[in-house]
Short mmCIF file of C-alpha atoms and ligand atoms in Angstrom, two decimals:
data_model
loop_
_atom_site.label_atom_id
_atom_site.label_comp_id
_atom_site.label_asym_id
_atom_site.label_seq_id
_atom_site.Cartn_x
_atom_site.Cartn_y
_atom_site.Cartn_z
CA ILE A 1 -45.31 -40.78 -17.23
CA GLN A 2 -45.35 -39.10 -13.81
CA VAL A 3 -41.57 -39.51 -13.40
CA ALA A 4 -40.99 -38.02 -16.86
CA GLU A 5 -43.18 -35.02 -16.00
CA GLN A 6 -41.36 -34.48 -12.73
CA GLN A 7 -38.03 -34.68 -14.53
CA GLN A 8 -39.20 -32.11 -17.09
CA ALA A 9 -40.41 -29.77 -14.31
CA LEU A 10 -37.07 -30.13 -12.53
CA GLU A 11 -35.14 -29.37 -15.72
CA LEU A 12 -37.25 -26.24 -16.29
CA HIS A 13 -36.66 -25.16 -12.73
CA ALA A 14 -32.90 -25.72 -13.05
CA LYS A 15 -32.86 -23.71 -16.29
CA SER A 16 -34.67 -20.76 -14.75
CA LEU A 17 -32.34 -20.89 -11.73
CA GLU A 18 -29.34 -20.86 -14.07
CA GLN A 19 -30.78 -17.83 -15.89
CA THR A 20 -31.33 -16.01 -12.59
CA VAL A 21 -27.74 -16.73 -11.50
CA GLN A 22 -26.41 -15.48 -14.85
CA GLU A 23 -28.48 -12.29 -14.61
CA ARG A 24 -27.36 -11.61 -11.04
CA THR A 25 -23.71 -12.25 -12.00
CA ARG A 26 -24.00 -9.77 -14.89
CA GLU A 27 -25.56 -7.20 -12.54
CA LEU A 28 -22.81 -7.71 -9.96
CA ILE A 29 -20.07 -7.39 -12.59
CA ALA A 30 -21.67 -4.16 -13.87
CA ALA A 31 -22.05 -2.77 -10.32
CA ASN A 32 -18.42 -3.63 -9.56
CA ALA A 33 -17.22 -1.92 -12.75
CA ALA A 34 -19.30 1.17 -11.89
CA LYS A 35 -17.77 1.23 -8.38
CA ASP A 36 -14.22 0.98 -9.83
CA GLU A 37 -15.00 3.74 -12.30
CA PHE A 38 -16.41 5.96 -9.55
CA LEU A 39 -13.34 5.33 -7.36
CA SER A 40 -11.02 6.13 -10.21
CA ILE A 41 -12.84 9.33 -11.31
CA ALA A 42 -13.39 10.60 -7.75
CA SER A 43 -9.75 10.12 -6.74
CA HIS A 44 -8.50 11.60 -10.01
CA GLU A 45 -10.74 14.64 -9.61
CA LEU A 46 -9.55 15.15 -6.02
CA LYS A 47 -5.89 15.03 -7.05
CA THR A 48 -5.89 18.24 -9.10
CA PRO A 49 -7.43 20.65 -6.55
CA LEU A 50 -5.25 19.11 -3.85
CA SER A 51 -2.03 19.78 -5.73
CA SER A 52 -2.98 23.39 -6.46
CA LEU A 53 -3.90 23.81 -2.77
CA LYS A 54 -0.49 22.42 -1.86
CA GLY A 55 1.30 24.77 -4.25
CA MET A 56 -0.57 27.83 -2.98
CA THR A 57 0.00 26.95 0.68
CA GLN A 58 3.74 26.46 0.10
CA LEU A 59 3.95 29.80 -1.69
CA LEU A 60 2.07 31.60 1.06
CA ARG A 61 4.20 29.99 3.79
CA ARG A 62 7.43 31.04 2.05
CA ARG A 63 6.15 34.61 1.71
CA LEU A 64 5.17 34.75 5.39
CA GLU A 65 8.55 33.27 6.38
CA ARG A 66 10.39 35.91 4.32
CA ALA A 67 8.26 38.60 5.96
CA GLY A 68 9.25 37.16 9.37
CA SER A 69 5.63 36.46 10.32
CA ASN A 70 4.94 33.82 12.96
CA GLU A 71 1.73 32.91 11.09
CA ALA A 72 3.95 30.71 8.89
CA SER A 73 3.86 27.85 11.39
CA SER A 74 0.09 27.41 11.04
CA LEU A 75 0.63 26.92 7.31
CA VAL A 76 3.08 24.12 8.07
CA ASN A 77 0.21 22.28 9.78
CA MET A 78 -1.97 22.91 6.75
CA GLU A 79 0.74 21.53 4.43
CA ASN A 80 0.98 18.39 6.61
CA SER A 81 -2.79 17.88 6.40
CA ILE A 82 -2.68 18.31 2.62
CA ARG A 83 0.18 15.79 2.40
CA ARG A 84 -1.86 13.26 4.40
CA MET A 85 -4.87 13.81 2.13
CA GLU A 86 -2.63 13.28 -0.88
CA VAL A 87 -1.52 9.90 0.51
CA LEU A 88 -5.17 8.86 0.96
CA VAL A 89 -6.18 9.99 -2.53
CA ASN A 90 -3.17 8.21 -4.06
CA ASP A 91 -4.08 5.03 -2.17
CA LEU A 92 -7.61 5.19 -3.61
CA LEU A 93 -6.22 5.73 -7.11
CA ASN A 94 -3.82 2.81 -6.70
CA VAL A 95 -6.64 0.52 -5.58
CA SER A 96 -8.78 1.45 -8.56
CA PHE A 97 -5.82 0.75 -10.89
CA ILE A 98 -5.30 -2.64 -9.23
CA GLU A 99 -9.00 -3.51 -9.45
CA MET A 100 -9.19 -2.50 -13.10
CA GLY A 101 -6.09 -4.54 -13.94
CA MET A 102 -4.23 -1.41 -15.01
CA PHE A 103 -1.30 -1.74 -12.65
CA VAL A 104 1.89 -1.36 -14.67
CA LEU A 105 5.42 -2.24 -13.51
CA HIS A 106 8.59 -0.75 -15.04
CA GLN A 107 11.30 -3.01 -13.68
CA GLN A 108 15.00 -2.22 -13.62
CA LEU A 109 18.04 -3.74 -11.96
CA CYS A 110 18.94 -2.04 -8.70
CA GLU A 111 20.87 -2.61 -5.48
CA MET A 112 18.41 -3.02 -2.60
CA GLY A 113 20.75 -1.86 0.20
CA GLU A 114 21.49 1.44 -1.55
CA LEU A 115 17.82 1.95 -2.41
CA CYS A 116 16.70 1.36 1.20
CA GLN A 117 19.42 3.59 2.65
CA ARG A 118 18.38 6.44 0.32
CA LEU A 119 14.70 5.93 1.17
CA VAL A 120 15.35 5.96 4.92
CA ASN A 121 17.40 9.19 4.59
CA GLU A 122 14.60 10.85 2.61
CA TYR A 123 11.92 9.56 4.97
CA VAL A 124 13.71 10.78 8.09
CA ALA A 125 14.50 14.18 6.53
CA GLY A 126 10.90 14.66 5.42
CA THR A 127 9.20 13.66 8.69
CA ASN A 128 8.57 15.98 11.59
CA PRO A 129 9.72 15.18 14.28
CA PRO A 130 12.35 12.99 12.55
CA PRO A 131 12.01 9.33 13.58
CA VAL A 132 15.00 7.23 14.67
CA VAL A 133 15.62 4.61 11.96
CA ARG A 134 18.66 2.31 12.08
CA VAL A 135 19.66 0.70 8.79
CA GLU A 136 21.55 -2.62 8.83
CA ILE A 137 22.84 -3.92 5.53
CA LEU A 138 23.96 -7.48 6.25
CA ASN A 139 24.80 -8.31 2.61
CA GLU A 140 26.13 -5.93 -0.01
CA HIS A 141 25.31 -6.29 -3.72
CA SER A 142 21.69 -7.40 -3.31
CA MET A 143 20.68 -6.94 -6.94
CA VAL A 144 16.97 -7.15 -7.67
CA SER A 145 14.80 -6.37 -10.66
CA VAL A 146 12.12 -4.01 -9.40
CA ASP A 147 9.95 -1.04 -10.25
CA VAL A 148 11.86 1.43 -8.07
CA GLU A 149 8.96 3.86 -7.59
CA ARG A 150 6.61 1.07 -6.51
CA ILE A 151 9.13 -0.44 -4.09
CA GLU A 152 9.72 3.02 -2.65
CA GLN A 153 5.99 3.19 -2.02
CA VAL A 154 6.06 -0.18 -0.17
CA VAL A 155 9.13 0.60 1.97
CA ILE A 156 7.82 4.07 2.90
CA ASN A 157 4.46 2.52 3.81
CA LEU A 158 6.16 -0.01 6.11
CA LEU A 159 8.31 2.71 7.71
CA SER A 160 5.38 5.05 8.24
CA ASN A 161 3.26 2.24 9.73
CA ALA A 162 6.15 1.35 12.07
CA ARG A 163 6.17 4.98 13.21
CA LYS A 164 2.37 5.42 13.29
CA TYR A 165 1.75 2.34 15.42
CA SER A 166 4.56 2.90 17.96
CA ALA A 167 5.11 5.32 20.83
CA ALA A 168 6.60 8.66 19.73
CA GLY A 169 10.38 8.42 19.36
CA SER A 170 10.42 4.62 19.52
CA PRO A 171 13.31 3.37 17.32
CA ILE A 172 12.71 1.53 14.04
CA ARG A 173 15.16 -0.89 12.42
CA LEU A 174 15.40 -1.68 8.68
CA VAL A 175 17.47 -4.75 7.77
CA VAL A 176 18.55 -5.83 4.27
CA ARG A 177 19.86 -9.40 3.96
CA GLN A 178 20.17 -12.34 1.58
CA GLU A 179 18.92 -15.87 2.20
CA ASN A 180 18.55 -18.83 -0.19
CA GLY A 181 18.91 -16.75 -3.34
CA GLU A 182 16.44 -14.14 -2.11
CA CYS A 183 16.74 -10.58 -0.87
CA ILE A 184 14.79 -9.79 2.31
CA VAL A 185 14.03 -6.30 3.59
CA SER A 186 12.53 -6.25 7.06
CA VAL A 187 11.15 -3.35 9.07
CA HIS A 188 11.15 -3.88 12.85
CA ASP A 189 9.27 -1.81 15.41
CA SER A 190 8.54 -2.07 19.13
CA GLY A 191 5.05 -0.64 18.83
CA VAL A 192 1.53 -1.76 19.66
CA GLY A 193 1.84 -5.07 17.77
CA ILE A 194 -1.08 -7.01 16.30
CA SER A 195 -2.99 -9.82 18.00
CA SER A 196 -2.97 -13.25 16.36
CA GLU A 197 -6.74 -13.02 15.58
CA MET A 198 -6.29 -9.79 13.59
CA LEU A 199 -3.06 -10.80 11.86
CA PRO A 200 -4.66 -12.80 9.00
CA HIS A 201 -6.76 -9.76 8.00
CA ILE A 202 -4.27 -6.90 7.86
CA PHE A 203 -3.52 -7.30 4.13
CA GLU A 204 -7.22 -7.10 3.25
CA ARG A 205 -8.64 -4.07 1.47
CA PHE A 206 -9.89 -1.35 3.87
CA TYR A 207 -8.98 -3.42 6.95
CA ARG A 208 -7.85 -1.59 10.10
CA VAL A 209 -7.47 -3.28 13.48
CA PRO A 210 -10.60 -2.26 15.46
CA GLY A 211 -9.87 0.49 17.97
CA ILE A 212 -6.45 1.26 16.47
CA GLU A 213 -7.24 5.00 16.27
CA VAL A 214 -7.95 5.15 20.01
CA GLN A 215 -4.94 3.00 20.84
CA THR A 216 -2.42 5.06 18.87
CA GLY A 217 -4.15 8.39 18.35
CA SER A 218 -3.75 7.75 14.62
CA SER A 219 -6.87 8.55 12.67
CA VAL A 220 -4.99 8.73 9.40
CA GLY A 221 -5.45 5.74 7.15
CA LEU A 222 -7.99 3.90 5.07
CA GLY A 223 -6.58 0.44 5.64
CA LEU A 224 -5.23 0.29 2.09
CA GLY A 225 -1.44 0.60 2.50
CA LEU A 226 -0.74 -3.06 3.23
CA TYR A 227 -3.24 -4.27 0.61
CA ILE A 228 -1.48 -2.15 -2.04
CA SER A 229 1.97 -3.21 -0.77
CA LYS A 230 1.03 -6.88 -1.03
CA GLN A 231 -0.23 -6.43 -4.60
CA ILE A 232 2.97 -4.60 -5.59
CA VAL A 233 5.31 -7.16 -4.01
CA GLU A 234 3.41 -10.14 -5.44
CA ARG A 235 3.38 -8.63 -8.95
CA HIS A 236 7.20 -8.66 -8.65
CA GLY A 237 7.12 -12.40 -7.92
CA GLY A 238 7.92 -11.65 -4.26
CA ARG A 239 6.03 -11.95 -1.00
CA ILE A 240 5.21 -9.93 2.10
CA ASP A 241 5.17 -11.46 5.58
CA VAL A 242 4.49 -10.28 9.09
CA GLN A 243 5.39 -11.45 12.56
CA SER A 244 3.89 -9.59 15.45
CA VAL A 245 3.28 -9.84 19.17
CA LYS A 246 0.58 -7.69 20.75
CA ASP A 247 2.04 -4.85 22.84
CA GLN A 248 5.59 -5.82 21.85
CA GLY A 249 6.04 -4.95 18.21
CA SER A 250 6.00 -6.13 14.62
CA VAL A 251 8.34 -7.21 11.85
CA PHE A 252 7.16 -6.77 8.26
CA SER A 253 9.36 -8.43 5.61
CA ILE A 254 9.34 -8.17 1.84
CA THR A 255 11.20 -10.81 -0.15
CA PHE A 256 12.32 -10.72 -3.79
CA PRO A 257 14.26 -13.15 -5.97
CA LEU A 258 17.90 -12.01 -6.34
CA SER A 259 19.10 -11.12 -9.83
CA SER A 260 22.67 -11.74 -10.92
CA PRO A 261 24.72 -8.50 -11.06
CA SER A 262 25.65 -9.34 -14.65
CA ASP A 263 22.01 -9.28 -15.74
CA ALA A 264 21.51 -6.53 -18.27
CA ALA A 265 19.29 -3.72 -17.07
CA ILE A 266 15.78 -4.56 -18.10
CA ASP A 267 12.67 -2.54 -18.45
CA ILE A 268 9.75 -4.87 -18.52
CA THR A 269 6.30 -3.45 -18.87
CA ASN A 270 4.28 -5.92 -16.95
CA ILE A 271 0.55 -5.43 -17.27
CA ALA A 272 -1.44 -7.28 -14.67
CA PRO A 273 -3.81 -9.99 -15.95
P1 ADP B 301 -3.68 2.05 7.57
O1 ADP B 301 -2.34 2.24 8.25
O2 ADP B 301 -4.01 3.11 6.61
O3 ADP B 301 -4.78 1.75 8.52
P2 ADP B 301 -2.56 -0.40 6.41
O4 ADP B 301 -3.13 -1.24 5.34
O5 ADP B 301 -1.18 0.13 6.19
O6 ADP B 301 -3.61 0.75 6.63
O7 ADP B 301 -2.56 -1.24 7.73
C1 ADP B 301 -3.73 -1.99 8.09
C2 ADP B 301 -3.82 -2.13 9.61
O8 ADP B 301 -2.78 -3.01 10.08
C3 ADP B 301 -3.62 -0.83 10.37
O9 ADP B 301 -4.81 -0.10 10.47
C4 ADP B 301 -3.12 -1.33 11.71
O10 ADP B 301 -4.23 -1.70 12.50
C5 ADP B 301 -2.32 -2.58 11.36
N1 ADP B 301 -0.86 -2.31 11.24
C6 ADP B 301 -0.14 -2.07 10.13
N2 ADP B 301 1.16 -1.90 10.40
C7 ADP B 301 1.29 -2.05 11.73
C8 ADP B 301 2.41 -1.99 12.66
N3 ADP B 301 3.65 -1.76 12.22
N4 ADP B 301 2.15 -2.20 13.96
C9 ADP B 301 0.89 -2.45 14.40
N5 ADP B 301 -0.20 -2.52 13.60
C10 ADP B 301 0.00 -2.32 12.29
#
């Protein structure tokens, strides 16, 4: 009889534990959803005032330039700060889309060498002072099926990291090549590098190497760029890799399956699970 009673007590205990776990799980899911919603609303609400601020600053700068005023240069600094804030707000928005499973890809067939060359030209032209970026296209006709806007985001993120985490003026190299039916784009820098202990963490959400601001004078960044890049590349069926040696430099590579040039242009709307 005693054994039966003990068994019954144990079963009751197990049941109440199970209920507690279920309740806590529900609470955590609700808290997580509220956090995602907050992130999404906050970043969305910040986007609108930022873009009107950007428009007004540009207008004012052009007027001052036309009037020959040397006050115009201080507005250039303001525009740069607004642009940096825009990048941060967009990163937050992207993360909330990823977390809510609302990340949509519109894939189309494109030639990776051409895409990267265009991106590098735009990046260099739009950056002050212009960085030195050498493009090496080792294989022509690297056809891939990608969401061009999203891949632009990834390549620009890798280029701007290469610049941010290197000495001013240090050259960057972007290589496009094919290997085993895959297209590989790699971005090489000779910057601060990443130690082997930190390397496994750099694709995590909000991760920044401790002390990186002091080391490089770069306070800009939320530690989201590589997390977002990894999500984008993986949603394409590709992968992102890094090789780095502390104080010597880093190589970030993104790899995609090659498509045949005869593949019809496709536009797949791929909603994340
Ligand atoms: P952010 O640049 O906004 O901090 P990222 O997610 O792009 O965020 O990068 C995460 C961290 O990885 C950076 O804070 C930096 O410490 C490290 N990192 C990224 N790219 C490089 C690079 N090219 N060289 C050295 N460290 C890098």
